Amino acid sequence: MGISAGARSLRRCAVTLWALLQTLLLSGCQASLFHALNVTSADRGLGVHPDIVFDPELHLALDIYAPRGAHNLPVVVFFYGGSWQDGKRQWYRWMGEALARRGLVVAIPDYRKYPQVRMAGFMSDASHAVEWVHAHAADYGGDPRVLFLMGHSAGAHMAALLATDGRWLEGVGLRPDRLAGFIGLAGPYDFLPLTEPAYVGMFGASPQAQVRSQPVNFVDGDEPPMLLLQRMTDRYVAPKNACSLASRMRAHGEPVEVHLYPGIGHIRLLLSFSYPLRNSSTALDATLRFIHEHEADHQAGSEVSGSMAKGAGVCGRAGSARLSR
């Protein structure tokens, strides 16, 4: 069967856009990169609620994306990355719209960065954002009982720490085991020792302080189900982070699923959620399937246990991960 002229034109446009995005990425122009992605996005059929202040004292805000007429939909709080030092929620409008178009209510909060604050500061901001979303999700058509945390890179670390170290959510009246799930994209979960001065500055110089920064150290049996998406040869965040967290979850009989992607990079995994690059990985489909599976489990109040990871033994033993495109 031949390829239509329209399909060929669309493919050429996608190739051209990816070349532009690569140029912006390699030049370090993150703001321009995400602006280009936002241009390809559209909010038709969605309710977009920007600049909602969740912490008036610190002037921190979040944006919410939801289908129009939303009612009792799963809720996702997405934390963006940037080495805990960079990024803005407005850069990720395309992510909010991509997930909202698939039947989710999505909140993307800002948080303070290093060196303005250290770990206690940005983790406090993250926990207060989740507290606000839990309290107000129903106002935007979300079901606060079905709340997922999601993040990329440093944002995945923050979301994972909320899902494992109970002190953060307990401080705002919530608990990790009340979350419906955690979805991590190329997150650092087990990254000691720290050698870069900035990381020592934000996480602490003492062994005791650094241990507190590692999500793997807090897995004890009361975590939500986890989906860990990771590039096999990530130059920024080694796959051993996902493998280590998955191993700790399995050791406690908790549900965890790992997808390893051989052909895309640290940023390309994130960008595969965007409209132009959606077919470059199955990460979006895996995320939606995971959410809907655990939405049903969580609403029913059922106990899900055991590893859900399958496939090749890239994480150190057979059955530890699924190789994905």
mmCIF file of C-alpha atoms in Angstrom:
data_model
loop_
_atom_site.group_PDB
_atom_site.id
_atom_site.type_symbol
_atom_site.label_atom_id
_atom_site.label_comp_id
_atom_site.label_asym_id
_atom_site.label_seq_id
_atom_site.Cartn_x
_atom_site.Cartn_y
_atom_site.Cartn_z
ATOM 1 C CA MET A 1 0.000 0.000 0.000
ATOM 2 C CA GLY A 2 1.424 3.380 -0.977
ATOM 3 C CA ILE A 3 1.948 6.262 1.406
ATOM 4 C CA SER A 4 -0.352 9.199 0.733
ATOM 5 C CA ALA A 5 1.009 12.611 -0.128
ATOM 6 C CA GLY A 6 -0.469 13.939 3.108
ATOM 7 C CA ALA A 7 1.316 11.291 5.163
ATOM 8 C CA ARG A 8 4.626 11.993 3.390
ATOM 9 C CA SER A 9 4.199 15.718 4.050
ATOM 10 C CA LEU A 10 3.444 15.085 7.719
ATOM 11 C CA ARG A 11 6.514 12.864 8.009
ATOM 12 C CA ARG A 12 8.729 15.523 6.394
ATOM 13 C CA CYS A 13 7.357 18.131 8.802
ATOM 14 C CA ALA A 14 8.079 15.867 11.771
ATOM 15 C CA VAL A 15 11.654 15.266 10.587
ATOM 16 C CA THR A 16 12.186 18.996 10.063
ATOM 17 C CA LEU A 17 10.769 19.836 13.475
ATOM 18 C CA TRP A 18 12.922 17.191 15.185
ATOM 19 C CA ALA A 19 15.993 18.655 13.483
ATOM 20 C CA LEU A 20 15.003 22.081 14.852
ATOM 21 C CA LEU A 21 14.438 20.668 18.339
ATOM 22 C CA GLN A 22 17.800 18.888 18.258
ATOM 23 C CA THR A 23 19.525 22.142 17.281
ATOM 24 C CA LEU A 24 17.876 23.969 20.168
ATOM 25 C CA LEU A 25 18.704 21.152 22.577
ATOM 26 C CA LEU A 26 22.361 20.965 21.579
ATOM 27 C CA SER A 27 22.692 24.740 21.819
ATOM 28 C CA GLY A 28 21.395 24.695 25.381
ATOM 29 C CA CYS A 29 18.398 26.878 24.535
ATOM 30 C CA GLN A 30 15.886 25.076 26.717
ATOM 31 C CA ALA A 31 13.387 27.936 26.778
ATOM 32 C CA SER A 32 13.365 28.038 22.962
ATOM 33 C CA LEU A 33 13.115 24.242 22.767
ATOM 34 C CA PHE A 34 10.008 24.093 24.925
ATOM 35 C CA HIS A 35 8.521 27.164 23.268
ATOM 36 C CA ALA A 36 8.789 25.338 19.944
ATOM 37 C CA LEU A 37 6.948 22.361 21.448
ATOM 38 C CA ASN A 38 4.264 24.606 22.927
ATOM 39 C CA VAL A 39 3.687 26.073 19.466
ATOM 40 C CA THR A 40 2.808 22.586 18.189
ATOM 41 C CA SER A 41 0.313 22.083 21.011
ATOM 42 C CA ALA A 42 -3.278 23.291 21.089
ATOM 43 C CA ASP A 43 -5.744 23.755 23.910
ATOM 44 C CA ARG A 44 -8.931 23.243 21.873
ATOM 45 C CA GLY A 45 -11.391 21.194 23.879
ATOM 46 C CA LEU A 46 -9.427 21.674 27.082
ATOM 47 C CA GLY A 47 -9.820 23.831 30.126
ATOM 48 C CA VAL A 48 -6.502 25.554 30.841
ATOM 49 C CA HIS A 49 -6.159 27.276 34.201
ATOM 50 C CA PRO A 50 -2.799 29.056 34.488
ATOM 51 C CA ASP A 51 -1.115 30.895 37.329
ATOM 52 C CA ILE A 52 -3.027 29.380 40.244
ATOM 53 C CA VAL A 53 -1.206 30.381 43.423
ATOM 54 C CA PHE A 54 -0.803 27.450 45.811
ATOM 55 C CA ASP A 55 1.631 29.146 48.204
ATOM 56 C CA PRO A 56 0.876 32.880 48.552
ATOM 57 C CA GLU A 57 3.711 33.468 50.991
ATOM 58 C CA LEU A 58 6.342 32.157 48.576
ATOM 59 C CA HIS A 59 4.467 33.300 45.417
ATOM 60 C CA LEU A 60 4.457 29.774 43.978
ATOM 61 C CA ALA A 61 1.886 28.864 41.350
ATOM 62 C CA LEU A 62 0.766 25.938 39.234
ATOM 63 C CA ASP A 63 -1.105 25.413 35.979
ATOM 64 C CA ILE A 64 -3.978 22.956 35.555
ATOM 65 C CA TYR A 65 -5.047 21.256 32.328
ATOM 66 C CA ALA A 66 -8.287 19.289 32.071
ATOM 67 C CA PRO A 67 -10.767 18.128 29.442
ATOM 68 C CA ARG A 68 -13.804 20.381 29.263
ATOM 69 C CA GLY A 69 -16.623 18.825 31.218
ATOM 70 C CA ALA A 70 -14.202 16.704 33.241
ATOM 71 C CA HIS A 71 -15.726 14.776 36.127
ATOM 72 C CA ASN A 72 -13.980 12.424 38.542
ATOM 73 C CA LEU A 73 -10.984 11.901 36.262
ATOM 74 C CA PRO A 74 -7.573 10.646 37.455
ATOM 75 C CA VAL A 75 -5.271 13.427 38.600
ATOM 76 C CA VAL A 76 -1.572 13.754 37.736
ATOM 77 C CA VAL A 77 0.867 16.146 39.387
ATOM 78 C CA PHE A 78 3.844 16.494 37.034
ATOM 79 C CA PHE A 79 7.202 17.794 38.299
ATOM 80 C CA TYR A 80 9.578 18.986 35.583
ATOM 81 C CA GLY A 81 13.342 18.491 35.651
ATOM 82 C CA GLY A 82 16.331 20.778 35.341
ATOM 83 C CA SER A 83 18.945 19.483 37.788
ATOM 84 C CA TRP A 84 16.971 21.073 40.673
ATOM 85 C CA GLN A 85 18.372 24.379 39.381
ATOM 86 C CA ASP A 86 16.428 25.360 36.279
ATOM 87 C CA GLY A 87 13.030 25.223 34.578
ATOM 88 C CA LYS A 88 9.602 26.848 34.580
ATOM 89 C CA ARG A 89 6.156 25.318 34.609
ATOM 90 C CA GLN A 90 5.153 27.360 31.521
ATOM 91 C CA TRP A 91 7.697 25.451 29.431
ATOM 92 C CA TYR A 92 5.638 22.283 29.896
ATOM 93 C CA ARG A 93 2.257 23.377 28.606
ATOM 94 C CA TRP A 94 2.614 20.773 25.858
ATOM 95 C CA MET A 95 2.920 18.006 28.474
ATOM 96 C CA GLY A 96 -0.119 19.177 30.389
ATOM 97 C CA GLU A 97 -2.187 19.339 27.224
ATOM 98 C CA ALA A 98 -0.913 15.973 25.953
ATOM 99 C CA LEU A 99 -2.032 14.202 29.122
ATOM 100 C CA ALA A 100 -5.275 16.175 29.503
ATOM 101 C CA ARG A 101 -6.293 15.219 25.968
ATOM 102 C CA ARG A 102 -6.212 11.600 27.138
ATOM 103 C CA GLY A 103 -8.669 12.052 29.932
ATOM 104 C CA LEU A 104 -6.538 13.265 32.843
ATOM 105 C CA VAL A 105 -6.561 16.324 35.063
ATOM 106 C CA VAL A 106 -2.964 17.552 35.152
ATOM 107 C CA ALA A 107 -1.267 20.005 37.495
ATOM 108 C CA ILE A 108 2.227 21.347 36.774
ATOM 109 C CA PRO A 109 3.648 23.297 39.722
ATOM 110 C CA ASP A 110 6.688 25.497 40.060
ATOM 111 C CA TYR A 111 9.117 25.063 42.928
ATOM 112 C CA ARG A 112 12.108 26.948 44.247
ATOM 113 C CA LYS A 113 15.536 25.957 42.919
ATOM 114 C CA TYR A 114 19.070 25.679 44.200
ATOM 115 C CA PRO A 115 20.928 27.851 45.248
ATOM 116 C CA GLN A 116 17.890 29.805 46.467
ATOM 117 C CA VAL A 117 16.958 26.745 48.548
ATOM 118 C CA ARG A 118 18.407 23.341 49.356
ATOM 119 C CA MET A 119 16.560 20.019 49.274
ATOM 120 C CA ALA A 120 14.318 20.827 52.240
ATOM 121 C CA GLY A 121 13.086 23.912 50.374
ATOM 122 C CA PHE A 122 12.138 22.384 47.035
ATOM 123 C CA MET A 123 10.734 19.245 48.666
ATOM 124 C CA SER A 124 8.562 21.390 50.927
ATOM 125 C CA ASP A 125 7.314 23.227 47.834
ATOM 126 C CA ALA A 126 6.537 19.924 46.123
ATOM 127 C CA SER A 127 4.615 18.563 49.099
ATOM 128 C CA HIS A 128 2.550 21.742 49.411
ATOM 129 C CA ALA A 129 1.732 21.596 45.694
ATOM 130 C CA VAL A 130 0.426 18.041 46.121
ATOM 131 C CA GLU A 131 -1.535 19.116 49.207
ATOM 132 C CA TRP A 132 -3.191 21.920 47.211
ATOM 133 C CA VAL A 133 -4.024 19.678 44.256
ATOM 134 C CA HIS A 134 -5.497 17.023 46.543
ATOM 135 C CA ALA A 135 -7.705 19.636 48.212
ATOM 136 C CA HIS A 136 -8.846 21.339 44.979
ATOM 137 C CA ALA A 137 -8.737 18.659 42.248
ATOM 138 C CA ALA A 138 -12.510 18.182 42.307
ATOM 139 C CA ASP A 139 -12.974 21.851 41.397
ATOM 140 C CA TYR A 140 -11.375 21.067 38.014
ATOM 141 C CA GLY A 141 -13.051 17.712 37.387
ATOM 142 C CA GLY A 142 -10.456 15.496 39.061
ATOM 143 C CA ASP A 143 -10.917 12.715 41.588
ATOM 144 C CA PRO A 144 -8.583 13.461 44.521
ATOM 145 C CA ARG A 145 -8.784 9.817 45.576
ATOM 146 C CA VAL A 146 -6.975 8.840 42.364
ATOM 147 C CA LEU A 147 -3.849 10.985 42.513
ATOM 148 C CA PHE A 148 -0.664 10.088 40.617
ATOM 149 C CA LEU A 149 2.730 11.738 40.932
ATOM 150 C CA MET A 150 4.877 11.980 37.821
ATOM 151 C CA GLY A 151 8.148 13.620 36.935
ATOM 152 C CA HIS A 152 11.127 13.757 34.603
ATOM 153 C CA SER A 153 14.775 13.691 35.715
ATOM 154 C CA ALA A 154 15.130 15.894 38.836
ATOM 155 C CA GLY A 155 11.344 16.158 38.906
ATOM 156 C CA ALA A 156 11.107 12.358 38.967
ATOM 157 C CA HIS A 157 13.475 12.343 41.950
ATOM 158 C CA MET A 158 11.232 14.785 43.807
ATOM 159 C CA ALA A 159 8.069 12.839 43.012
ATOM 160 C CA ALA A 160 9.771 9.562 43.992
ATOM 161 C CA LEU A 161 10.893 11.036 47.314
ATOM 162 C CA LEU A 162 7.306 12.125 48.010
ATOM 163 C CA ALA A 163 6.179 8.573 47.205
ATOM 164 C CA THR A 164 8.759 6.862 49.428
ATOM 165 C CA ASP A 165 9.830 9.129 52.307
ATOM 166 C CA GLY A 166 6.640 9.622 54.293
ATOM 167 C CA ARG A 167 7.847 12.681 56.184
ATOM 168 C CA TRP A 168 7.164 14.974 53.217
ATOM 169 C CA LEU A 169 3.498 14.140 52.595
ATOM 170 C CA GLU A 170 2.751 13.412 56.239
ATOM 171 C CA GLY A 171 3.783 16.987 56.938
ATOM 172 C CA VAL A 172 0.769 18.166 54.895
ATOM 173 C CA GLY A 173 -1.695 15.547 56.103
ATOM 174 C CA LEU A 174 -1.208 12.975 53.320
ATOM 175 C CA ARG A 175 0.556 9.605 53.041
ATOM 176 C CA PRO A 176 2.467 7.856 50.240
ATOM 177 C CA ASP A 177 0.258 4.774 50.423
ATOM 178 C CA ARG A 178 -2.780 6.909 49.619
ATOM 179 C CA LEU A 179 -1.326 7.802 46.215
ATOM 180 C CA ALA A 180 -2.626 5.865 43.228
ATOM 181 C CA GLY A 181 0.835 5.581 41.666
ATOM 182 C CA PHE A 182 4.174 7.115 40.728
ATOM 183 C CA ILE A 183 5.500 7.481 37.164
ATOM 184 C CA GLY A 184 9.190 8.298 36.798
ATOM 185 C CA LEU A 185 10.868 9.344 33.534
ATOM 186 C CA ALA A 186 14.648 8.935 33.701
ATOM 187 C CA GLY A 187 14.745 9.742 37.397
ATOM 188 C CA PRO A 188 17.731 9.641 39.776
ATOM 189 C CA TYR A 189 16.704 7.460 42.713
ATOM 190 C CA ASP A 190 20.021 5.977 43.874
ATOM 191 C CA PHE A 191 22.838 8.337 42.881
ATOM 192 C CA LEU A 192 25.399 8.410 45.665
ATOM 193 C CA PRO A 193 28.212 9.311 46.042
ATOM 194 C CA LEU A 194 27.790 12.998 45.314
ATOM 195 C CA THR A 195 30.824 14.676 43.773
ATOM 196 C CA GLU A 196 29.584 17.835 42.027
ATOM 197 C CA PRO A 197 29.699 20.882 44.326
ATOM 198 C CA ALA A 198 26.156 21.948 43.438
ATOM 199 C CA TYR A 199 24.733 18.567 44.450
ATOM 200 C CA VAL A 200 26.714 18.548 47.681
ATOM 201 C CA GLY A 201 25.392 22.036 48.306
ATOM 202 C CA MET A 202 21.744 21.141 47.768
ATOM 203 C CA PHE A 203 21.724 17.694 49.412
ATOM 204 C CA GLY A 204 24.370 18.099 52.125
ATOM 205 C CA ALA A 205 27.983 17.176 52.740
ATOM 206 C CA SER A 206 27.527 14.598 55.503
ATOM 207 C CA PRO A 207 26.784 10.934 54.728
ATOM 208 C CA GLN A 208 23.650 11.143 56.883
ATOM 209 C CA ALA A 209 22.283 14.108 54.921
ATOM 210 C CA GLN A 210 23.047 12.522 51.562
ATOM 211 C CA VAL A 211 21.319 9.280 52.515
ATOM 212 C CA ARG A 212 18.137 11.291 53.104
ATOM 213 C CA SER A 213 18.176 12.400 49.476
ATOM 214 C CA GLN A 214 17.881 8.892 48.000
ATOM 215 C CA PRO A 215 14.369 7.513 47.345
ATOM 216 C CA VAL A 216 15.631 3.889 47.420
ATOM 217 C CA ASN A 217 16.496 4.285 51.083
ATOM 218 C CA PHE A 218 12.862 4.782 52.094
ATOM 219 C CA VAL A 219 11.094 1.892 50.372
ATOM 220 C CA ASP A 220 9.567 -0.052 53.243
ATOM 221 C CA GLY A 221 6.299 -1.533 52.029
ATOM 222 C CA ASP A 222 3.893 1.408 52.017
ATOM 223 C CA GLU A 223 4.676 2.871 48.593
ATOM 224 C CA PRO A 224 2.229 3.279 45.710
ATOM 225 C CA PRO A 225 2.628 1.238 42.490
ATOM 226 C CA MET A 226 5.457 2.510 40.304
ATOM 227 C CA LEU A 227 6.133 2.797 36.571
ATOM 228 C CA LEU A 228 9.787 3.553 35.804
ATOM 229 C CA LEU A 229 10.638 4.654 32.242
ATOM 230 C CA GLN A 230 14.317 4.827 31.397
ATOM 231 C CA ARG A 231 16.749 4.952 28.503
ATOM 232 C CA MET A 232 19.159 1.986 28.527
ATOM 233 C CA THR A 233 22.256 4.118 27.877
ATOM 234 C CA ASP A 234 21.275 7.416 29.469
ATOM 235 C CA ARG A 235 24.338 9.690 29.739
ATOM 236 C CA TYR A 236 22.750 11.853 32.417
ATOM 237 C CA VAL A 237 20.904 9.418 34.675
ATOM 238 C CA ALA A 238 22.247 5.850 34.694
ATOM 239 C CA PRO A 239 19.692 3.017 34.291
ATOM 240 C CA LYS A 240 20.916 1.565 37.589
ATOM 241 C CA ASN A 241 18.756 4.191 39.300
ATOM 242 C CA ALA A 242 15.542 2.655 37.968
ATOM 243 C CA CYS A 243 16.874 -0.860 38.456
ATOM 244 C CA SER A 244 17.828 -0.196 42.064
ATOM 245 C CA LEU A 245 14.460 1.317 42.932
ATOM 246 C CA ALA A 246 12.646 -1.537 41.190
ATOM 247 C CA SER A 247 14.737 -4.091 43.080
ATOM 248 C CA ARG A 248 13.892 -2.469 46.407
ATOM 249 C CA MET A 249 10.197 -2.402 45.514
ATOM 250 C CA ARG A 250 10.267 -6.096 44.557
ATOM 251 C CA ALA A 251 12.018 -6.960 47.798
ATOM 252 C CA HIS A 252 9.022 -5.570 49.670
ATOM 253 C CA GLY A 253 6.487 -7.251 47.379
ATOM 254 C CA GLU A 254 5.319 -3.986 45.906
ATOM 255 C CA PRO A 255 4.113 -3.475 42.313
ATOM 256 C CA VAL A 256 6.721 -1.978 40.004
ATOM 257 C CA GLU A 257 7.100 -1.917 36.251
ATOM 258 C CA VAL A 258 10.253 -0.920 34.365
ATOM 259 C CA HIS A 259 10.420 -0.016 30.680
ATOM 260 C CA LEU A 260 13.865 0.369 29.139
ATOM 261 C CA TYR A 261 14.164 2.217 25.825
ATOM 262 C CA PRO A 262 17.266 1.439 23.729
ATOM 263 C CA GLY A 263 17.026 4.074 21.031
ATOM 264 C CA ILE A 264 16.203 7.439 22.622
ATOM 265 C CA GLY A 265 18.042 9.797 24.946
ATOM 266 C CA HIS A 266 17.380 11.410 28.306
ATOM 267 C CA ILE A 267 15.482 14.367 26.829
ATOM 268 C CA ARG A 268 14.025 12.469 23.865
ATOM 269 C CA LEU A 269 12.214 10.156 26.312
ATOM 270 C CA LEU A 270 10.441 13.210 27.732
ATOM 271 C CA LEU A 271 9.816 14.693 24.288
ATOM 272 C CA SER A 272 8.208 11.455 23.099
ATOM 273 C CA PHE A 273 5.089 12.651 24.975
ATOM 274 C CA SER A 274 4.883 15.667 22.637
ATOM 275 C CA TYR A 275 2.808 15.781 19.471
ATOM 276 C CA PRO A 276 5.714 15.895 16.974
ATOM 277 C CA LEU A 277 7.640 12.986 18.546
ATOM 278 C CA ARG A 278 4.837 10.862 19.974
ATOM 279 C CA ASN A 279 5.656 7.845 17.833
ATOM 280 C CA SER A 280 9.314 7.722 18.875
ATOM 281 C CA SER A 281 8.556 5.608 21.960
ATOM 282 C CA THR A 282 5.705 3.808 23.694
ATOM 283 C CA ALA A 283 6.181 5.861 26.873
ATOM 284 C CA LEU A 284 2.877 7.742 26.589
ATOM 285 C CA ASP A 285 0.895 4.553 25.942
ATOM 286 C CA ALA A 286 2.633 2.808 28.849
ATOM 287 C CA THR A 287 1.819 5.740 31.135
ATOM 288 C CA LEU A 288 -1.852 5.811 30.195
ATOM 289 C CA ARG A 289 -2.215 2.050 30.587
ATOM 290 C CA PHE A 290 -0.529 2.171 33.998
ATOM 291 C CA ILE A 291 -2.792 5.002 35.163
ATOM 292 C CA HIS A 292 -5.992 3.317 34.072
ATOM 293 C CA GLU A 293 -4.997 -0.041 35.549
ATOM 294 C CA HIS A 294 -4.215 1.476 38.916
ATOM 295 C CA GLU A 295 -7.111 3.918 38.777
ATOM 296 C CA ALA A 296 -9.435 0.918 38.882
ATOM 297 C CA ASP A 297 -7.402 -0.781 41.623
ATOM 298 C CA HIS A 298 -7.327 2.344 43.746
ATOM 299 C CA GLN A 299 -11.022 3.113 43.391
ATOM 300 C CA ALA A 300 -11.855 -0.467 44.346
ATOM 301 C CA GLY A 301 -9.515 -0.276 47.324
ATOM 302 C CA SER A 302 -7.827 -3.505 46.243
ATOM 303 C CA GLU A 303 -4.382 -4.542 47.391
ATOM 304 C CA VAL A 304 -1.954 -5.006 44.507
ATOM 305 C CA SER A 305 1.298 -6.729 45.317
ATOM 306 C CA GLY A 306 4.325 -8.188 43.634
ATOM 307 C CA SER A 307 6.491 -7.161 40.724
ATOM 308 C CA MET A 308 4.847 -6.288 37.439
ATOM 309 C CA ALA A 309 8.129 -5.898 35.585
ATOM 310 C CA LYS A 310 8.779 -8.257 32.699
ATOM 311 C CA GLY A 311 11.148 -8.881 29.853
ATOM 312 C CA ALA A 312 14.909 -8.704 29.489
ATOM 313 C CA GLY A 313 17.328 -8.886 32.380
ATOM 314 C CA VAL A 314 18.973 -5.532 31.766
ATOM 315 C CA CYS A 315 18.584 -4.572 35.424
ATOM 316 C CA GLY A 316 20.742 -7.424 36.621
ATOM 317 C CA ARG A 317 18.534 -10.460 36.468
ATOM 318 C CA ALA A 318 15.962 -11.942 34.129
ATOM 319 C CA GLY A 319 12.459 -10.688 34.658
ATOM 320 C CA SER A 320 13.534 -7.316 35.909
ATOM 321 C CA ALA A 321 12.554 -5.038 33.035
ATOM 322 C CA ARG A 322 10.658 -4.760 29.798
ATOM 323 C CA LEU A 323 12.470 -3.653 26.683
ATOM 324 C CA SER A 324 10.320 -1.091 24.909
ATOM 325 C CA ARG A 325 10.484 0.955 21.759
#
